[in-house]
mmCIF file of C-alpha atoms in Angstrom:
data_model
loop_
_atom_site.group_PDB
_atom_site.id
_atom_site.type_symbol
_atom_site.label_atom_id
_atom_site.label_comp_id
_atom_site.label_asym_id
_atom_site.label_seq_id
_atom_site.Cartn_x
_atom_site.Cartn_y
_atom_site.Cartn_z
ATOM 1 C CA UNK A 179 0.091 0.012 0.186
ATOM 2 C CA UNK A 180 1.290 3.097 -0.852
ATOM 3 C CA UNK A 181 1.616 5.943 1.598
ATOM 4 C CA UNK A 182 0.888 9.416 1.194
ATOM 5 C CA UNK A 183 3.421 11.787 2.563
ATOM 6 C CA UNK A 184 3.279 15.847 3.016
ATOM 7 C CA UNK A 185 6.149 17.567 2.558
ATOM 8 C CA UNK A 186 5.032 20.936 4.163
ATOM 9 C CA UNK A 187 7.357 23.698 3.470
ATOM 10 C CA UNK A 188 7.508 27.760 1.905
ATOM 11 C CA UNK A 189 9.605 26.351 -1.240
ATOM 12 C CA UNK A 190 10.738 23.710 -3.189
ATOM 13 C CA UNK A 191 14.466 23.229 -3.435
ATOM 14 C CA UNK A 192 17.047 20.461 -3.587
ATOM 15 C CA UNK A 193 16.399 18.669 -0.904
ATOM 16 C CA UNK A 194 12.839 18.494 -1.090
ATOM 17 C CA UNK A 195 12.855 17.389 -4.894
ATOM 18 C CA UNK A 196 15.273 14.746 -3.879
ATOM 19 C CA UNK A 197 13.048 13.374 -1.228
ATOM 20 C CA UNK A 198 10.130 13.665 -3.589
ATOM 21 C CA UNK A 199 12.106 11.412 -6.019
ATOM 22 C CA UNK A 200 13.272 8.824 -3.479
ATOM 23 C CA UNK A 201 9.816 8.220 -2.437
ATOM 24 C CA UNK A 202 7.862 5.274 -4.792
ATOM 25 C CA UNK A 203 11.483 3.279 -3.904
ATOM 26 C CA UNK A 204 9.901 3.354 -0.324
ATOM 27 C CA UNK A 205 6.025 2.563 -0.997
ATOM 28 C CA UNK A 206 5.819 6.770 -0.461
ATOM 29 C CA UNK A 207 4.004 9.251 -2.641
ATOM 30 C CA UNK A 208 5.687 12.051 -1.550
ATOM 31 C CA UNK A 209 4.323 15.860 -2.583
ATOM 32 C CA UNK A 210 4.830 19.028 -1.566
ATOM 33 C CA UNK A 211 1.937 21.217 0.705
ATOM 34 C CA UNK A 212 2.668 25.226 0.223
ATOM 35 C CA UNK A 213 2.700 25.777 4.337
ATOM 36 C CA UNK A 214 1.112 29.099 3.519
ATOM 37 C CA UNK A 215 -2.194 26.869 2.039
ATOM 38 C CA UNK A 216 -3.223 25.061 5.350
ATOM 39 C CA UNK A 217 -5.336 27.068 6.871
ATOM 40 C CA UNK A 218 -5.109 25.204 10.050
ATOM 41 C CA UNK A 219 -7.209 25.728 13.574
ATOM 42 C CA UNK A 220 -10.027 22.956 12.432
ATOM 43 C CA UNK A 221 -10.461 20.307 14.660
ATOM 44 C CA UNK A 222 -10.037 17.979 12.059
ATOM 45 C CA UNK A 223 -7.696 19.746 10.149
ATOM 46 C CA UNK A 224 -9.694 19.221 6.459
ATOM 47 C CA UNK A 225 -6.512 20.765 4.453
ATOM 48 C CA UNK A 226 -4.538 17.604 6.049
ATOM 49 C CA UNK A 227 -7.021 14.485 5.130
ATOM 50 C CA UNK A 228 -5.401 11.801 3.155
ATOM 51 C CA UNK A 229 -1.437 12.622 4.428
ATOM 52 C CA UNK A 230 -0.314 9.400 6.570
ATOM 53 C CA UNK A 231 2.447 12.048 7.902
ATOM 54 C CA UNK A 232 3.865 15.650 7.750
ATOM 55 C CA UNK A 233 7.249 15.910 7.108
ATOM 56 C CA UNK A 234 7.722 20.015 8.591
ATOM 57 C CA UNK A 235 10.165 21.657 6.259
ATOM 58 C CA UNK A 236 9.009 25.022 7.047
ATOM 59 C CA UNK A 237 12.471 27.443 6.831
ATOM 60 C CA UNK A 238 10.663 30.349 8.636
ATOM 61 C CA UNK A 239 11.449 30.550 12.110
ATOM 62 C CA UNK A 240 8.034 30.519 13.180
ATOM 63 C CA UNK A 241 5.692 28.441 10.818
ATOM 64 C CA UNK A 242 7.264 25.318 11.485
ATOM 65 C CA UNK A 243 6.372 25.246 15.219
ATOM 66 C CA UNK A 244 2.959 26.495 14.856
ATOM 67 C CA UNK A 245 2.136 23.944 11.835
ATOM 68 C CA UNK A 246 3.354 20.786 13.646
ATOM 69 C CA UNK A 247 1.389 21.689 17.079
ATOM 70 C CA UNK A 248 -2.119 22.038 15.260
ATOM 71 C CA UNK A 249 -1.273 19.348 13.055
ATOM 72 C CA UNK A 250 -0.539 17.314 15.953
ATOM 73 C CA UNK A 251 -3.389 18.727 17.834
ATOM 74 C CA UNK A 252 -5.474 17.653 14.808
ATOM 75 C CA UNK A 253 -4.279 13.976 15.229
ATOM 76 C CA UNK A 254 -2.231 14.506 12.521
ATOM 77 C CA UNK A 255 1.616 12.013 12.328
ATOM 78 C CA UNK A 256 4.340 14.885 11.941
ATOM 79 C CA UNK A 257 8.052 14.651 11.946
ATOM 80 C CA UNK A 258 9.845 16.784 13.854
ATOM 81 C CA UNK A 259 7.520 16.904 16.963
ATOM 82 C CA UNK A 260 5.825 20.131 17.412
ATOM 83 C CA UNK A 261 7.778 20.323 20.417
ATOM 84 C CA UNK A 262 11.477 19.587 18.802
ATOM 85 C CA UNK A 263 10.774 21.927 16.096
ATOM 86 C CA UNK A 264 9.826 24.582 18.752
ATOM 87 C CA UNK A 265 13.115 24.174 20.647
ATOM 88 C CA UNK A 266 15.058 24.204 17.479
ATOM 89 C CA UNK A 267 13.569 27.587 16.177
ATOM 90 C CA UNK A 268 14.876 29.284 19.433
ATOM 91 C CA UNK A 269 18.346 29.056 19.754
ATOM 92 C CA UNK A 270 17.845 30.048 24.125
ATOM 93 C CA UNK A 271 15.795 27.383 24.334
ATOM 94 C CA UNK A 272 17.668 25.164 22.465
ATOM 95 C CA UNK A 273 21.143 25.786 24.850
ATOM 96 C CA UNK A 274 19.215 25.984 28.005
ATOM 97 C CA UNK A 275 17.638 22.291 26.926
ATOM 98 C CA UNK A 276 20.572 20.562 25.932
ATOM 99 C CA UNK A 277 22.500 21.803 28.626
ATOM 100 C CA UNK A 278 19.895 21.037 31.097
ATOM 101 C CA UNK A 279 20.481 17.424 29.777
ATOM 102 C CA UNK A 280 24.016 17.658 29.855
ATOM 103 C CA UNK A 281 24.686 18.017 26.724
ATOM 104 C CA UNK A 282 27.889 20.781 26.107
ATOM 105 C CA UNK A 283 26.960 23.472 24.572
ATOM 106 C CA UNK A 284 28.745 27.384 23.796
ATOM 107 C CA UNK A 285 28.508 29.535 26.749
ATOM 108 C CA UNK A 286 26.578 32.542 26.386
ATOM 109 C CA UNK A 287 24.153 35.159 27.302
ATOM 110 C CA UNK A 288 20.782 36.205 26.685
ATOM 111 C CA UNK A 289 21.038 39.935 25.017
ATOM 112 C CA UNK A 290 17.145 41.580 24.948
ATOM 113 C CA UNK A 291 18.820 45.185 25.713
ATOM 114 C CA UNK A 292 21.847 46.955 25.320
ATOM 115 C CA UNK A 293 21.976 47.086 29.191
ATOM 116 C CA UNK A 294 21.880 42.903 28.983
ATOM 117 C CA UNK A 295 24.480 43.386 25.704
ATOM 118 C CA UNK A 296 26.744 45.536 27.844
ATOM 119 C CA UNK A 297 26.978 43.599 30.535
ATOM 120 C CA UNK A 298 27.587 39.779 28.416
ATOM 121 C CA UNK A 299 30.491 42.009 26.588
ATOM 122 C CA UNK A 300 31.824 43.179 29.921
ATOM 123 C CA UNK A 301 31.660 39.461 31.278
ATOM 124 C CA UNK A 302 32.760 37.108 27.997
ATOM 125 C CA UNK A 303 35.170 39.610 27.151
ATOM 126 C CA UNK A 304 35.904 39.911 23.352
ATOM 127 C CA UNK A 305 36.132 38.402 20.661
ATOM 128 C CA UNK A 306 32.808 37.548 20.937
ATOM 129 C CA UNK A 307 29.838 36.508 18.149
ATOM 130 C CA UNK A 308 26.528 38.127 18.566
ATOM 131 C CA UNK A 309 23.439 35.821 17.046
ATOM 132 C CA UNK A 310 19.861 36.269 16.558
ATOM 133 C CA UNK A 311 18.160 33.979 18.512
ATOM 134 C CA UNK A 312 15.521 33.047 15.922
ATOM 135 C CA UNK A 313 17.274 32.599 12.387
ATOM 136 C CA UNK A 314 19.617 30.718 10.393
ATOM 137 C CA UNK A 315 21.850 29.989 7.389
ATOM 138 C CA UNK A 316 24.554 32.392 9.149
ATOM 139 C CA UNK A 317 22.510 35.641 8.261
ATOM 140 C CA UNK A 318 23.220 38.567 11.051
ATOM 141 C CA UNK A 319 25.732 36.667 12.685
ATOM 142 C CA UNK A 320 28.476 39.161 13.778
ATOM 143 C CA UNK A 321 32.039 38.682 15.056
ATOM 144 C CA UNK A 322 33.014 41.537 17.350
ATOM 145 C CA UNK A 323 36.148 41.466 17.744
ATOM 146 C CA UNK A 324 36.775 44.611 20.507
ATOM 147 C CA UNK A 325 34.663 46.224 22.990
ATOM 148 C CA UNK A 326 34.572 49.856 20.634
ATOM 149 C CA UNK A 327 33.342 47.798 17.677
ATOM 150 C CA UNK A 328 30.667 46.173 20.131
ATOM 151 C CA UNK A 329 28.609 49.386 21.336
ATOM 152 C CA UNK A 330 28.528 50.246 17.379
ATOM 153 C CA UNK A 331 27.486 46.841 16.425
ATOM 154 C CA UNK A 332 24.790 47.407 18.258
ATOM 155 C CA UNK A 333 23.226 50.418 17.172
ATOM 156 C CA UNK A 334 21.917 48.253 14.110
ATOM 157 C CA UNK A 335 20.272 45.723 16.409
ATOM 158 C CA UNK A 336 19.002 48.823 18.200
ATOM 159 C CA UNK A 337 17.527 50.737 15.363
ATOM 160 C CA UNK A 338 16.916 48.307 12.528
ATOM 161 C CA UNK A 339 15.859 45.679 14.310
ATOM 162 C CA UNK A 340 12.041 44.315 14.915
ATOM 163 C CA UNK A 341 11.080 43.435 18.669
ATOM 164 C CA UNK A 342 11.345 39.810 17.146
ATOM 165 C CA UNK A 343 14.589 40.548 15.982
ATOM 166 C CA UNK A 344 16.260 42.131 18.866
ATOM 167 C CA UNK A 345 16.259 39.047 20.588
ATOM 168 C CA UNK A 346 20.102 37.814 20.488
ATOM 169 C CA UNK A 347 22.799 35.284 21.763
ATOM 170 C CA UNK A 348 26.565 36.404 22.745
ATOM 171 C CA UNK A 349 28.826 33.934 23.371
ATOM 172 C CA UNK A 350 32.371 33.215 22.367
ATOM 173 C CA UNK A 351 33.981 33.470 19.494
ATOM 174 C CA UNK A 352 35.463 29.547 19.039
ATOM 175 C CA UNK A 353 37.940 29.971 16.528
ATOM 176 C CA UNK A 354 39.410 27.846 13.548
ATOM 177 C CA UNK A 355 37.110 28.364 11.050
ATOM 178 C CA UNK A 356 35.758 24.571 11.034
ATOM 179 C CA UNK A 357 32.143 23.167 12.838
ATOM 180 C CA UNK A 358 30.899 19.547 12.125
ATOM 181 C CA UNK A 359 27.663 18.689 10.799
ATOM 182 C CA UNK A 360 25.889 15.884 11.484
ATOM 183 C CA UNK A 361 22.871 14.873 9.476
ATOM 184 C CA UNK A 362 20.569 12.405 11.994
ATOM 185 C CA UNK A 363 17.861 10.239 10.679
ATOM 186 C CA UNK A 364 16.095 8.571 13.354
ATOM 187 C CA UNK A 365 18.630 8.124 15.848
ATOM 188 C CA UNK A 366 21.133 7.632 13.545
ATOM 189 C CA UNK A 367 24.424 9.649 12.003
ATOM 190 C CA UNK A 368 23.729 8.936 8.491
ATOM 191 C CA UNK A 369 26.613 11.607 7.213
ATOM 192 C CA UNK A 370 29.140 13.591 9.293
ATOM 193 C CA UNK A 371 30.904 16.605 7.207
ATOM 194 C CA UNK A 372 33.452 19.348 8.197
ATOM 195 C CA UNK A 373 32.737 22.808 7.230
ATOM 196 C CA UNK A 374 35.469 25.336 6.542
ATOM 197 C CA UNK A 375 35.054 29.150 6.050
ATOM 198 C CA UNK A 376 35.468 30.269 2.779
ATOM 199 C CA UNK A 377 37.875 33.138 1.781
ATOM 200 C CA UNK A 378 37.540 36.198 4.294
ATOM 201 C CA UNK A 379 34.040 34.979 5.835
ATOM 202 C CA UNK A 380 35.052 34.008 8.390
ATOM 203 C CA UNK A 381 31.920 31.731 9.281
ATOM 204 C CA UNK A 382 31.039 28.633 8.528
ATOM 205 C CA UNK A 383 27.995 27.434 7.362
ATOM 206 C CA UNK A 384 26.800 25.253 4.281
ATOM 207 C CA UNK A 385 24.028 27.729 2.992
ATOM 208 C CA UNK A 386 27.049 29.977 2.486
ATOM 209 C CA UNK A 387 29.012 27.749 0.304
ATOM 210 C CA UNK A 388 32.080 26.874 2.824
ATOM 211 C CA UNK A 389 34.423 23.489 1.422
ATOM 212 C CA UNK A 390 33.210 20.627 3.164
ATOM 213 C CA UNK A 391 34.951 17.113 3.668
ATOM 214 C CA UNK A 392 33.622 13.897 5.172
ATOM 215 C CA UNK A 393 34.634 13.294 8.657
ATOM 216 C CA UNK A 394 34.847 9.909 10.890
ATOM 217 C CA UNK A 395 31.657 9.126 13.165
ATOM 218 C CA UNK A 396 33.930 10.289 16.287
ATOM 219 C CA UNK A 397 32.623 8.583 19.109
ATOM 220 C CA UNK A 398 32.232 11.597 21.368
ATOM 221 C CA UNK A 399 30.846 13.162 18.266
ATOM 222 C CA UNK A 400 28.186 10.120 18.324
ATOM 223 C CA UNK A 401 27.623 10.426 22.328
ATOM 224 C CA UNK A 402 26.666 13.577 21.952
ATOM 225 C CA UNK A 403 24.424 13.472 19.101
ATOM 226 C CA UNK A 404 22.600 10.494 21.418
ATOM 227 C CA UNK A 405 22.269 13.206 24.114
ATOM 228 C CA UNK A 406 20.365 15.630 21.307
ATOM 229 C CA UNK A 407 17.944 13.114 20.055
ATOM 230 C CA UNK A 408 17.693 11.973 23.580
ATOM 231 C CA UNK A 409 16.301 15.452 25.047
ATOM 232 C CA UNK A 410 14.652 16.312 21.325
ATOM 233 C CA UNK A 411 13.329 12.636 20.755
ATOM 234 C CA UNK A 412 14.327 11.170 16.997
ATOM 235 C CA UNK A 413 13.643 12.255 14.101
ATOM 236 C CA UNK A 414 15.665 14.058 11.157
ATOM 237 C CA UNK A 415 17.935 16.834 12.422
ATOM 238 C CA UNK A 416 21.178 18.553 11.408
ATOM 239 C CA UNK A 417 23.226 18.848 14.449
ATOM 240 C CA UNK A 418 25.867 21.457 13.828
ATOM 241 C CA UNK A 419 29.127 20.846 16.353
ATOM 242 C CA UNK A 420 32.016 23.430 17.372
ATOM 243 C CA UNK A 421 35.531 21.615 18.653
ATOM 244 C CA UNK A 422 37.157 23.353 21.434
ATOM 245 C CA UNK A 423 40.096 22.080 23.977
ATOM 246 C CA UNK A 424 37.580 20.269 25.707
ATOM 247 C CA UNK A 425 35.796 18.601 23.795
ATOM 248 C CA UNK A 426 32.763 19.037 21.275
ATOM 249 C CA UNK A 427 30.035 21.380 21.508
ATOM 250 C CA UNK A 428 26.872 21.863 20.064
ATOM 251 C CA UNK A 429 26.203 25.224 18.393
ATOM 252 C CA UNK A 430 22.543 24.583 16.883
ATOM 253 C CA UNK A 431 20.096 21.973 15.420
ATOM 254 C CA UNK A 432 18.369 22.851 12.538
ATOM 255 C CA UNK A 433 14.721 20.813 12.524
ATOM 256 C CA UNK A 434 14.643 21.021 8.750
ATOM 257 C CA UNK A 435 17.862 20.663 7.456
ATOM 258 C CA UNK A 436 19.984 21.400 4.086
ATOM 259 C CA UNK A 437 21.566 18.467 3.487
ATOM 260 C CA UNK A 438 23.500 18.484 -0.141
ATOM 261 C CA UNK A 439 26.515 19.269 0.880
ATOM 262 C CA UNK A 440 26.556 16.751 3.854
ATOM 263 C CA UNK A 441 25.756 14.201 0.947
ATOM 264 C CA UNK A 442 27.972 15.443 -1.801
ATOM 265 C CA UNK A 443 30.964 15.602 0.629
ATOM 266 C CA UNK A 444 30.567 11.710 2.013
ATOM 267 C CA UNK A 445 28.338 9.898 -1.198
ATOM 268 C CA UNK A 446 25.624 9.123 1.893
ATOM 269 C CA UNK A 447 22.075 8.669 0.714
ATOM 270 C CA UNK A 448 20.075 10.783 2.690
ATOM 271 C CA UNK A 449 16.837 10.836 0.655
ATOM 272 C CA UNK A 450 17.195 6.917 0.893
ATOM 273 C CA UNK A 451 17.459 6.658 4.663
ATOM 274 C CA UNK A 452 14.562 9.285 5.435
ATOM 275 C CA UNK A 453 12.543 7.336 3.244
ATOM 276 C CA UNK A 454 13.312 4.046 5.130
ATOM 277 C CA UNK A 455 12.763 5.779 8.140
ATOM 278 C CA UNK A 456 8.887 6.854 7.207
ATOM 279 C CA UNK A 457 8.464 3.410 5.476
ATOM 280 C CA UNK A 458 9.794 2.073 9.453
ATOM 281 C CA UNK A 459 7.131 4.555 11.329
ATOM 282 C CA UNK A 460 4.511 3.850 9.215
ATOM 283 C CA UNK A 461 4.079 -0.173 8.839
#
């Protein structure tokens, strides 16, 4: 029996196309559903009738959690869970939840005002990274190398950002220019790649076109990923790690991860891994 899967997203990218193409190999009819077309709220969610599961891949920092919450309330099978998506959408909540669970994360401070920001700069000391609580793909992430620059940078946060955008994290800059992304499906790391910042851009992020290479599945990395999955529940995640002198720390967990770069670097067939996972869940 063919199962119908809705990929709920704001647009179709390379990853969504690959997931749609892989579906028939696993008895899945996968189709895109625009996350702006659902009008959820009705207790029976008529716009979702006929789907056996929803794979939520909204790139918005709020839509995914809202869609997943209302879909779950109507009885739909949702991946990832609404709780996991809400936690991943909010970097401050994610850091707090992982730290409470014993998963290592970078030191950080929440800055909701200039007073918060000044205190964070004083306590942590430059070089620092300022990043939005709600955001991704390396956007609006700023490296602050000295205290004089810090105050000028925060002028832009105050003057140009809406209240939603003014919630920021301040954290020490973990140098080296590299990060490791682990692509998780279910409980398993199906591919891991190291990204290195390109040219003069200090940020290491696959969305910015950084160079990448496959890395071995380090036992310390697998232990950390197990801790992340233990806290968020099994699902489909991009777990981003930084290496420090004291070991790896979790920088972010993406609930709708891009995986083209990891697939290219490692040769891992990630769409097939997702297809098998959905097949097993719906068996």
